[in-house]
CSV table of C-alpha atoms in Angstrom, one decimal:
chain,number,residue,atom,x,y,z
A,1181,MET,CA,-26.5,-46.9,107.4
A,1182,ALA,CA,-26.3,-50.2,105.5
A,1183,LEU,CA,-30.1,-50.5,105.4
A,1184,SER,CA,-30.4,-46.9,104.1
A,1185,ARG,CA,-28.0,-47.6,101.2
A,1186,ILE,CA,-29.7,-50.8,100.2
A,1187,TRP,CA,-33.1,-49.2,100.4
A,1188,ALA,CA,-32.0,-46.3,98.3
A,1189,ALA,CA,-30.4,-48.7,95.8
A,1190,PHE,CA,-33.7,-50.5,95.4
A,1191,PHE,CA,-35.4,-47.3,94.4
A,1192,ILE,CA,-32.6,-46.1,92.1
A,1193,VAL,CA,-32.1,-49.4,90.3
A,1194,ALA,CA,-35.9,-50.0,89.8
A,1195,ILE,CA,-36.5,-46.6,88.4
A,1196,VAL,CA,-33.5,-46.8,86.1
A,1197,VAL,CA,-34.7,-50.1,84.7
A,1198,ALA,CA,-38.2,-48.9,84.3
A,1199,SER,CA,-37.0,-45.7,82.5
A,1200,ILE,CA,-35.0,-47.8,80.0
A,1201,LYS,CA,-38.0,-50.0,79.3
A,1202,CYS,CA,-40.2,-46.9,78.9
A,1203,PHE,CA,-37.9,-44.7,76.7
A,1204,PHE,CA,-36.0,-47.4,74.7
A,1205,PHE,CA,-38.4,-50.4,74.5
A,1206,GLY,CA,-41.7,-48.5,74.2
A,1207,GLN,CA,-43.3,-49.7,77.4
A,1208,THR,CA,-44.8,-46.3,78.0
A,1209,ASP,CA,-47.4,-47.5,80.5
A,1210,ILE,CA,-44.9,-49.1,82.9
A,1211,PHE,CA,-44.7,-46.0,85.2
A,1212,ASN,CA,-48.5,-46.1,85.6
A,1213,TRP,CA,-48.5,-49.7,86.7
A,1214,MET,CA,-45.6,-49.2,89.0
A,1215,VAL,CA,-47.5,-46.5,90.9
A,1216,ILE,CA,-51.2,-47.2,90.6
A,1217,GLY,CA,-51.2,-50.8,89.4
A,1218,LYS,CA,-53.4,-53.5,91.1
A,1219,ALA,CA,-52.7,-57.2,90.9
A,1220,SER,CA,-56.4,-57.9,90.7
A,1221,ASP,CA,-56.8,-55.6,87.6
A,1222,PRO,CA,-57.3,-57.9,84.5
A,1223,ALA,CA,-55.8,-55.1,82.4
A,1224,ASN,CA,-52.6,-55.0,84.4
A,1225,PRO,CA,-49.9,-56.9,82.4
A,1226,LEU,CA,-47.6,-57.1,85.4
A,1227,LYS,CA,-50.2,-58.7,87.7
A,1228,LEU,CA,-48.5,-57.0,90.6
A,1229,ASP,CA,-49.5,-54.3,93.1
A,1230,GLY,CA,-48.0,-50.8,92.5
A,1231,LEU,CA,-46.9,-48.3,95.1
A,1232,ILE,CA,-50.3,-47.2,96.3
A,1233,GLU,CA,-51.7,-50.7,96.7
A,1234,THR,CA,-48.5,-51.8,98.4
A,1235,CYS,CA,-49.0,-49.1,101.1
A,1236,TRP,CA,-52.4,-50.5,101.8
A,1237,VAL,CA,-51.0,-54.0,101.9
A,1238,ALA,CA,-48.4,-53.0,104.5
A,1239,VAL,CA,-51.1,-51.4,106.7
A,1240,GLU,CA,-53.3,-54.5,106.3
A,1241,ILE,CA,-50.5,-56.8,107.4
A,1242,CYS,CA,-50.0,-54.7,110.5
A,1243,LEU,CA,-53.7,-54.7,111.2
A,1244,ARG,CA,-53.8,-58.5,111.0
A,1245,LEU,CA,-50.8,-58.6,113.3
A,1246,VAL,CA,-52.6,-56.6,116.0
A,1247,GLY,CA,-54.8,-59.5,117.0
A,1248,ILE,CA,-52.1,-62.1,116.8
A,1249,LEU,CA,-49.6,-59.9,118.7
A,1250,ALA,CA,-52.2,-59.1,121.3
A,1251,LEU,CA,-53.0,-62.8,121.9
A,1252,PHE,CA,-49.5,-64.1,122.1
A,1253,MET,CA,-48.0,-61.2,123.9
A,1254,GLY,CA,-50.8,-61.4,126.4
A,1255,LEU,CA,-50.0,-65.0,126.9
A,1256,MET,CA,-46.4,-64.2,127.3
A,1257,SER,CA,-47.2,-61.7,130.0
A,1258,ILE,CA,-49.0,-64.5,132.0
A,1259,ALA,CA,-46.0,-66.8,131.5
A,1260,GLU,CA,-43.6,-64.1,132.7
A,1261,LYS,CA,-45.6,-63.4,135.9
A,1262,ALA,CA,-46.0,-67.1,136.6
A,1263,GLY,CA,-42.2,-67.7,136.2
A,1264,GLY,CA,-42.5,-69.8,133.0
A,1265,ILE,CA,-40.1,-67.7,131.0
A,1266,ARG,CA,-37.5,-67.8,133.8
A,1267,LEU,CA,-37.8,-71.6,133.7
A,1268,LEU,CA,-37.2,-71.7,130.0
A,1269,SER,CA,-34.2,-69.4,130.5
A,1270,ARG,CA,-32.6,-71.7,133.0
A,1271,ILE,CA,-33.1,-74.7,130.6
A,1272,VAL,CA,-31.4,-73.1,127.6
A,1273,ALA,CA,-28.9,-71.0,129.6
A,1274,PRO,CA,-26.0,-73.5,129.3
A,1275,PHE,CA,-26.1,-73.3,125.5
A,1276,PHE,CA,-27.3,-69.8,124.9
A,1277,SER,CA,-24.8,-68.4,127.4
A,1278,LYS,CA,-22.1,-69.3,124.9
A,1279,LEU,CA,-23.9,-67.8,121.9
A,1280,PHE,CA,-25.1,-64.7,123.8
A,1281,PRO,CA,-22.3,-64.0,126.3
A,1282,ASP,CA,-23.6,-60.4,126.9
A,1283,ILE,CA,-27.0,-61.6,128.3
A,1284,PRO,CA,-27.0,-62.0,132.1
A,1285,LYS,CA,-27.8,-65.5,133.5
A,1286,GLY,CA,-31.6,-66.0,133.9
A,1287,HIS,CA,-32.6,-63.0,131.8
A,1288,PRO,CA,-36.2,-63.4,130.3
A,1289,SER,CA,-34.9,-62.8,126.8
A,1290,MET,CA,-33.5,-66.4,126.9
A,1291,GLY,CA,-37.0,-67.8,127.3
A,1292,HIS,CA,-38.5,-65.4,124.7
A,1293,MET,CA,-35.9,-66.5,122.1
A,1294,ILE,CA,-36.4,-70.2,122.7
A,1295,MET,CA,-40.2,-69.7,122.3
A,1296,ASN,CA,-39.5,-68.0,119.0
A,1297,PHE,CA,-37.1,-70.7,117.8
A,1298,SER,CA,-39.5,-73.4,118.8
A,1299,ALA,CA,-42.4,-71.8,116.9
A,1300,ASN,CA,-40.2,-71.4,113.8
A,1301,LEU,CA,-39.1,-75.0,114.1
A,1302,LEU,CA,-42.7,-76.1,113.9
A,1303,GLY,CA,-43.6,-73.7,111.1
A,1304,LEU,CA,-45.8,-71.6,113.4
A,1305,ASP,CA,-45.3,-68.2,111.7
A,1306,ASN,CA,-48.2,-66.5,113.5
A,1307,ALA,CA,-46.8,-67.5,116.9
A,1308,ALA,CA,-43.1,-67.0,116.0
A,1309,THR,CA,-43.5,-63.3,115.2
A,1310,PRO,CA,-44.9,-62.2,118.6
A,1311,PHE,CA,-42.4,-64.3,120.4
A,1312,GLY,CA,-39.6,-62.8,118.3
A,1313,LEU,CA,-40.8,-59.2,118.8
A,1314,LYS,CA,-40.9,-59.8,122.6
A,1315,ALA,CA,-37.4,-61.3,122.4
A,1316,MET,CA,-36.2,-58.1,120.7
A,1317,GLU,CA,-37.8,-55.9,123.3
A,1318,SER,CA,-36.1,-57.9,126.1
A,1319,LEU,CA,-32.7,-57.7,124.3
A,1320,GLN,CA,-33.3,-53.9,123.8
A,1321,GLU,CA,-33.5,-53.5,127.6
A,1322,LEU,CA,-29.9,-54.7,127.8
A,1323,ASN,CA,-28.7,-52.7,124.8
A,1324,PRO,CA,-26.5,-49.8,126.0
A,1325,ASN,CA,-26.9,-47.9,122.7
A,1326,LYS,CA,-30.6,-48.0,121.8
A,1327,ASP,CA,-30.1,-46.8,118.2
A,1328,VAL,CA,-27.5,-49.4,117.3
A,1329,ALA,CA,-28.1,-53.2,117.1
A,1330,SER,CA,-26.4,-55.1,119.9
A,1331,ASN,CA,-24.4,-58.3,119.4
A,1332,ALA,CA,-27.2,-60.4,121.0
A,1333,GLN,CA,-29.8,-58.9,118.7
A,1334,ILE,CA,-27.8,-59.6,115.6
A,1335,MET,CA,-27.1,-63.2,116.6
A,1336,PHE,CA,-30.8,-63.7,117.5
A,1337,LEU,CA,-32.1,-62.3,114.2
A,1338,CYS,CA,-29.6,-64.1,112.0
A,1339,LEU,CA,-30.5,-67.4,113.7
A,1340,HIS,CA,-34.2,-66.5,113.3
A,1341,ALA,CA,-33.9,-65.6,109.6
A,1342,ALA,CA,-32.1,-68.8,108.9
A,1343,GLY,CA,-35.5,-70.4,109.4
A,1344,LEU,CA,-34.7,-73.9,110.8
A,1345,ASN,CA,-38.0,-75.7,110.0
A,1346,LEU,CA,-38.8,-79.4,110.7
A,1347,ILE,CA,-41.7,-79.7,108.2
A,1348,PRO,CA,-42.3,-77.3,105.3
A,1349,VAL,CA,-46.1,-77.7,105.5
A,1350,SER,CA,-47.1,-74.8,103.2
A,1351,VAL,CA,-44.7,-75.9,100.5
A,1352,ILE,CA,-46.0,-79.5,100.6
A,1353,ALA,CA,-49.6,-78.2,100.6
A,1354,ILE,CA,-49.0,-76.0,97.5
A,1355,ARG,CA,-47.2,-78.9,95.7
A,1356,ALA,CA,-50.2,-81.1,96.5
A,1357,SER,CA,-52.6,-78.5,95.2
A,1358,GLN,CA,-50.6,-78.4,91.9
A,1359,ASN,CA,-51.0,-82.2,91.5
A,1360,ALA,CA,-47.3,-83.1,92.1
A,1361,SER,CA,-46.8,-86.8,91.9
A,1362,ASN,CA,-45.0,-86.8,95.3
A,1363,PRO,CA,-45.7,-83.5,97.1
A,1364,THR,CA,-43.5,-84.5,100.1
A,1365,ASP,CA,-40.3,-85.1,98.1
A,1366,VAL,CA,-38.9,-81.7,99.1
A,1367,PHE,CA,-39.2,-82.4,102.8
A,1368,ILE,CA,-35.7,-83.9,103.4
A,1369,PRO,CA,-33.9,-81.3,101.1
A,1370,CYS,CA,-35.7,-78.4,102.9
A,1371,LEU,CA,-34.7,-79.8,106.3
A,1372,ILE,CA,-31.1,-80.2,105.2
A,1373,VAL,CA,-30.9,-76.7,103.8
A,1374,THR,CA,-32.5,-75.0,106.8
A,1375,PHE,CA,-30.2,-76.9,109.2
A,1376,THR,CA,-27.2,-75.9,107.1
A,1377,GLY,CA,-28.3,-72.3,106.9
A,1378,THR,CA,-28.8,-72.1,110.7
A,1379,MET,CA,-25.3,-73.6,111.3
A,1380,ALA,CA,-23.9,-71.1,108.7
A,1381,ALA,CA,-25.6,-68.1,110.4
A,1382,MET,CA,-24.3,-69.2,113.8
A,1383,ILE,CA,-20.8,-69.6,112.5
A,1384,ILE,CA,-20.8,-66.4,110.5
A,1385,VAL,CA,-22.0,-64.2,113.5
A,1386,SER,CA,-19.7,-66.1,115.9
A,1387,ILE,CA,-16.7,-65.3,113.8
A,1388,LYS,CA,-17.7,-61.7,113.6
A,1389,GLN,CA,-18.3,-61.5,117.4
A,1390,LYS,CA,-15.2,-63.6,118.2
A,1391,ILE,CA,-17.3,-66.3,119.9
A,1392,ASN,CA,-15.6,-69.7,120.4
A,1393,LEU,CA,-18.0,-72.5,119.2
A,1394,ILE,CA,-15.5,-75.3,119.9
A,1395,GLN,CA,-16.9,-75.9,123.4
A,1396,PRO,CA,-18.3,-79.1,124.8
A,1397,ILE,CA,-21.7,-77.6,125.6
A,1398,VAL,CA,-22.1,-76.1,122.1
A,1399,ILE,CA,-21.0,-79.3,120.4
A,1400,ALA,CA,-23.3,-81.4,122.6
A,1401,TRP,CA,-26.4,-79.2,121.8
A,1402,VAL,CA,-25.7,-79.2,118.1
A,1403,LEU,CA,-25.1,-83.0,118.0
A,1404,SER,CA,-28.3,-83.5,120.1
A,1405,LEU,CA,-30.3,-81.4,117.6
A,1406,SER,CA,-28.8,-83.3,114.7
A,1407,VAL,CA,-29.9,-86.6,116.3
A,1408,VAL,CA,-33.4,-85.4,116.9
A,1409,ILE,CA,-33.7,-84.1,113.3
A,1410,ALA,CA,-32.3,-87.4,111.9
A,1411,ALA,CA,-34.8,-89.4,114.0
A,1412,LEU,CA,-37.7,-87.2,112.7
A,1413,VAL,CA,-36.5,-87.7,109.1
A,1414,LEU,CA,-36.5,-91.5,109.6
A,1415,TYR,CA,-40.1,-91.3,111.0
A,1416,ILE,CA,-41.5,-88.9,108.5
A,1417,THR,CA,-40.1,-90.8,105.5
A,1418,SER,CA,-42.2,-93.8,106.6
A,1419,LEU,CA,-45.4,-91.8,106.4
A,1420,SER,CA,-47.6,-91.0,103.4
A,1421,ALA,CA,-48.3,-87.5,102.2
A,1422,SER,CA,-51.6,-87.4,104.1
A,1423,GLY,CA,-49.8,-88.9,107.1
A,1424,ILE,CA,-47.2,-86.1,107.1
A,1425,ALA,CA,-49.9,-83.5,106.9
A,1426,SER,CA,-51.8,-85.1,109.9
A,1427,PHE,CA,-48.6,-85.5,112.0
A,1428,SER,CA,-47.6,-81.9,111.3
A,1429,GLY,CA,-51.0,-80.6,112.3
A,1430,VAL,CA,-51.0,-82.6,115.6
A,1431,LEU,CA,-47.4,-81.6,116.4
A,1432,SER,CA,-47.6,-77.9,115.6
A,1433,ASN,CA,-51.1,-76.9,116.5
A,1434,GLY,CA,-51.3,-79.4,119.4
A,1435,LEU,CA,-48.2,-77.8,120.8
A,1436,ILE,CA,-49.8,-74.3,120.6
A,1437,LEU,CA,-52.8,-75.5,122.6
A,1438,PHE,CA,-50.5,-77.3,125.1
A,1439,VAL,CA,-48.5,-74.1,125.7
A,1440,PHE,CA,-51.8,-72.2,126.3
A,1441,LEU,CA,-52.9,-74.8,128.8
A,1442,ALA,CA,-49.5,-74.9,130.6
A,1443,VAL,CA,-49.3,-71.1,130.8
A,1444,ILE,CA,-52.8,-70.8,132.2
A,1445,LEU,CA,-52.4,-73.6,134.7
A,1446,GLY,CA,-49.1,-72.2,135.8
A,1447,GLY,CA,-50.7,-68.8,136.3
A,1448,LEU,CA,-53.5,-70.3,138.4
A,1449,TYR,CA,-50.9,-72.3,140.4
A,1450,LYS,CA,-48.9,-69.2,141.2
A,1451,LYS,CA,-52.2,-67.4,142.1
A,1452,ILE,CA,-51.7,-64.4,139.8
A,1453,ASP,CA,-54.6,-62.5,138.2
A,1454,ILE,CA,-54.2,-64.2,134.8
A,1455,PHE,CA,-56.8,-62.0,132.9
A,1456,ASP,CA,-55.2,-58.7,134.1
A,1457,ALA,CA,-51.8,-60.1,133.1
A,1458,PHE,CA,-53.1,-61.0,129.7
A,1459,ILE,CA,-54.6,-57.6,129.1
A,1460,GLU,CA,-51.4,-55.9,130.2
A,1461,GLY,CA,-49.4,-57.9,127.7
A,1462,ALA,CA,-52.0,-57.6,124.9
A,1463,LYS,CA,-51.8,-53.8,125.1
A,1464,GLY,CA,-48.2,-54.1,124.2
A,1465,GLY,CA,-49.1,-56.1,121.1
A,1466,PHE,CA,-51.2,-53.3,119.8
A,1467,ASP,CA,-48.5,-50.7,120.4
A,1468,THR,CA,-45.9,-52.9,118.7
A,1469,ALA,CA,-48.1,-53.4,115.6
A,1470,VAL,CA,-48.6,-49.6,115.2
A,1471,ARG,CA,-44.9,-49.0,115.7
A,1472,ILE,CA,-43.8,-51.2,112.8
A,1473,VAL,CA,-46.1,-49.6,110.2
A,1474,PRO,CA,-43.7,-47.0,108.8
A,1475,TYR,CA,-40.8,-49.6,108.6
A,1476,LEU,CA,-43.0,-52.1,106.8
A,1477,VAL,CA,-44.4,-49.5,104.4
A,1478,GLY,CA,-40.9,-48.3,103.5
A,1479,MET,CA,-39.5,-51.8,102.9
A,1480,LEU,CA,-42.5,-53.2,101.0
A,1481,VAL,CA,-42.7,-50.1,98.7
A,1482,ALA,CA,-39.0,-50.5,97.7
A,1483,ILE,CA,-39.6,-54.2,97.0
A,1484,SER,CA,-42.7,-53.4,95.0
A,1485,LEU,CA,-40.6,-51.2,92.7
A,1486,LEU,CA,-38.1,-53.9,92.1
A,1487,ARG,CA,-40.8,-56.3,91.1
A,1488,THR,CA,-42.9,-54.1,89.0
A,1489,SER,CA,-39.9,-52.6,87.1
A,1490,GLY,CA,-38.9,-56.0,85.9
A,1491,THR,CA,-35.5,-55.8,87.6
A,1492,PHE,CA,-35.8,-59.5,88.7
A,1493,ASP,CA,-36.4,-60.6,85.0
A,1494,VAL,CA,-33.3,-58.7,84.0
A,1495,VAL,CA,-31.2,-60.4,86.7
A,1496,ILE,CA,-32.5,-63.9,85.9
A,1497,GLY,CA,-31.9,-63.4,82.2
A,1498,ALA,CA,-28.3,-62.3,82.9
A,1499,ILE,CA,-27.6,-65.3,85.2
A,1500,LYS,CA,-29.0,-67.8,82.7
A,1501,TYR,CA,-27.0,-66.2,79.9
A,1502,PHE,CA,-23.8,-66.3,82.0
A,1503,PHE,CA,-24.1,-70.0,82.9
A,1504,ALA,CA,-25.1,-70.9,79.3
A,1505,MET,CA,-21.9,-69.3,78.1
A,1506,LEU,CA,-20.0,-71.5,80.5
A,1507,GLY,CA,-21.7,-74.6,79.1
A,1508,THR,CA,-23.0,-75.7,82.5
A,1509,ASP,CA,-26.5,-77.1,83.3
A,1510,THR,CA,-28.9,-74.1,83.5
A,1511,ARG,CA,-31.9,-75.9,84.8
A,1512,PHE,CA,-31.4,-74.5,88.3
A,1513,VAL,CA,-31.8,-70.9,86.9
A,1514,GLU,CA,-35.5,-71.5,86.2
A,1515,GLY,CA,-36.0,-72.0,89.9
A,1516,LEU,CA,-33.9,-69.0,91.0
A,1517,PRO,CA,-36.6,-66.4,91.0
A,1518,THR,CA,-38.0,-67.9,94.2
A,1519,ALA,CA,-34.6,-67.7,95.8
A,1520,LEU,CA,-33.9,-64.1,94.7
A,1521,ILE,CA,-37.3,-62.8,95.9
A,1522,ARG,CA,-37.5,-64.9,99.1
A,1523,PRO,CA,-35.3,-62.5,101.2
A,1524,LEU,CA,-37.6,-59.7,100.1
A,1525,SER,CA,-41.1,-61.1,100.3
A,1526,GLY,CA,-42.5,-64.5,101.5
A,1527,GLY,CA,-45.8,-64.0,99.6
A,1528,ALA,CA,-44.0,-63.0,96.4
A,1529,ALA,CA,-41.7,-66.0,96.7
A,1530,ARG,CA,-44.7,-68.3,97.2
A,1531,GLY,CA,-46.2,-66.8,94.0
A,1532,MET,CA,-43.0,-67.4,92.2
A,1533,MET,CA,-43.0,-71.0,93.3
A,1534,VAL,CA,-46.6,-71.5,92.0
A,1535,SER,CA,-45.7,-69.8,88.8
A,1536,THR,CA,-42.7,-72.0,88.3
A,1537,MET,CA,-44.8,-75.1,88.8
A,1538,GLN,CA,-47.4,-73.9,86.4
A,1539,THR,CA,-44.8,-73.0,83.8
A,1540,TYR,CA,-42.5,-76.1,83.9
A,1541,GLY,CA,-44.8,-78.6,85.6
A,1542,PRO,CA,-45.0,-79.6,89.3
A,1543,ASP,CA,-42.6,-82.5,88.9
A,1544,SER,CA,-39.9,-80.6,87.0
A,1545,PHE,CA,-36.5,-80.0,88.5
A,1546,ALA,CA,-37.1,-76.3,88.5
A,1547,SER,CA,-40.4,-76.7,90.5
A,1548,LYS,CA,-38.8,-79.0,93.1
A,1549,LEU,CA,-35.9,-76.7,93.5
A,1550,SER,CA,-38.2,-73.7,93.8
A,1551,GLY,CA,-40.0,-75.6,96.6
A,1552,VAL,CA,-36.8,-76.1,98.4
A,1553,PHE,CA,-35.9,-72.4,98.1
A,1554,GLN,CA,-39.3,-71.5,99.5
A,1555,GLY,CA,-38.9,-73.7,102.5
A,1556,ALA,CA,-35.3,-72.9,103.1
A,1557,SER,CA,-35.1,-69.5,104.9
A,1558,ASP,CA,-37.0,-66.5,106.2
A,1559,THR,CA,-37.7,-63.2,104.5
A,1560,THR,CA,-34.5,-61.3,105.5
A,1561,PHE,CA,-35.6,-57.7,104.7
A,1562,TYR,CA,-39.0,-58.2,106.2
A,1563,VAL,CA,-37.4,-59.5,109.4
A,1564,ILE,CA,-34.9,-56.5,109.4
A,1565,ALA,CA,-37.7,-54.0,108.9
A,1566,VAL,CA,-40.2,-55.4,111.4
A,1567,TYR,CA,-37.9,-56.7,114.2
A,1568,PHE,CA,-35.4,-53.8,114.3
A,1569,GLY,CA,-38.3,-51.3,113.6
A,1570,SER,CA,-40.2,-52.6,116.6
A,1571,VAL,CA,-37.4,-51.4,118.9
A,1572,SER,CA,-36.4,-48.4,116.8
A,1573,VAL,CA,-32.9,-49.6,116.1
A,1574,LYS,CA,-31.5,-47.5,113.2
A,1575,ASN,CA,-28.0,-48.8,112.8
A,1576,THR,CA,-28.2,-52.6,112.0
A,1577,ARG,CA,-24.4,-52.8,111.7
A,1578,TYR,CA,-23.4,-56.1,109.9
A,1579,ALA,CA,-26.8,-57.8,110.4
A,1580,ILE,CA,-27.9,-57.6,106.8
A,1581,GLY,CA,-24.6,-58.8,105.4
A,1582,ALA,CA,-24.5,-61.7,107.8
A,1583,MET,CA,-28.1,-62.7,106.9
A,1584,LEU,CA,-27.6,-62.4,103.2
A,1585,LEU,CA,-24.4,-64.5,103.5
A,1586,ALA,CA,-26.3,-67.2,105.3
A,1587,ASP,CA,-29.0,-66.9,102.6
A,1588,SER,CA,-26.4,-67.5,100.0
A,1589,VAL,CA,-25.2,-70.6,101.8
A,1590,CYS,CA,-28.9,-71.8,101.8
A,1591,VAL,CA,-29.1,-71.1,98.0
A,1592,LEU,CA,-25.9,-73.0,97.2
A,1593,THR,CA,-26.9,-75.9,99.5
A,1594,ALA,CA,-30.4,-76.0,98.0
A,1595,ILE,CA,-29.0,-76.3,94.4
A,1596,SER,CA,-26.5,-79.0,95.4
A,1597,VAL,CA,-29.1,-81.0,97.4
A,1598,ALA,CA,-31.6,-80.7,94.5
A,1599,TYR,CA,-29.2,-82.1,92.0
A,1600,LEU,CA,-28.4,-84.9,94.5
A,1601,PHE,CA,-32.0,-85.8,95.2
A,1602,PHE,CA,-33.7,-85.0,91.9
A,1603,GLY,CA,-31.0,-85.5,89.4
């Protein structure tokens, strides 16, 4: 019900704003661009896709997902039959059993979730999505009410959306392409913000689900993760920009290849028919990609209306006016568009970050803050649409509220950290 109301609000607000612009400010062509506009059209003043193009974009995203889902879900099928997922489940069980008390000991979903979190940690978006969808399917098997999100599914998605990421490679690459004097200066702020957001998501959902986090095993895991992150920060800060890019490539892509090798060797060792197991899992990847098409179309169309109607511009203008009246520093407002659109669309947020750098300069405070926003969390509404849509969950309960609250923590932390690091 919450998602339905938010989705309806997107349409209503966008159309009202567009109507005001059309009938009171003379922008008579705004309706045309909202419906049939193309970002590639030189005559389009909005430089954004309208409803029709957005529908095509949604289908294209799903088509691209077919191959990736087929590959990784086929690999996952081999790992399951070889016992690799059960092994991962046993390793993380002491910690996850506290966060997911409803999941039976040794259930495959534990392994699927840790694969998803590991991929997210290394910035492997293409791998994280199939692992996450497989985790949702595993959790759905335990869900007594198939139309309503379970506690475990909400905890998983909130942690996933918090987006703990060791190295924001794409942000660093974009800053380098825009000739920033120090493209890697957002690395530590991004790491701090994503870690804070993940802890916030865990605490928010734990409070809602009455999970006690003050337990030795939970504290030990959190402290261990903190130590690993601190050690990585110390090492990364000793590298040059090219060194960071090289290290990240070896760490992330090398790990993907290592996982492939380990799964196949495990399958051979267990004497299973690895190709048949792969094909069986890959078929599920195709089915999943087709199943999420309507959910993705619905969400992306609503987001498109918000963007093309100029609603974001109105919100940013109001925020800047409010803080200017208070007499506070308003430099952070220039970076806010990235934060506001990030929960809605990763691609749009990336475009906002580039636009901010081009407008204010790559070394400006607004551009650095925009980079931190871009590397700080996942696309909340995309995650909701795709992951819950893949298992046909209609009632998401408090998942959206918890995710947006964690996103708010990330935004406030990002602003604070940016002033601390960049002045």
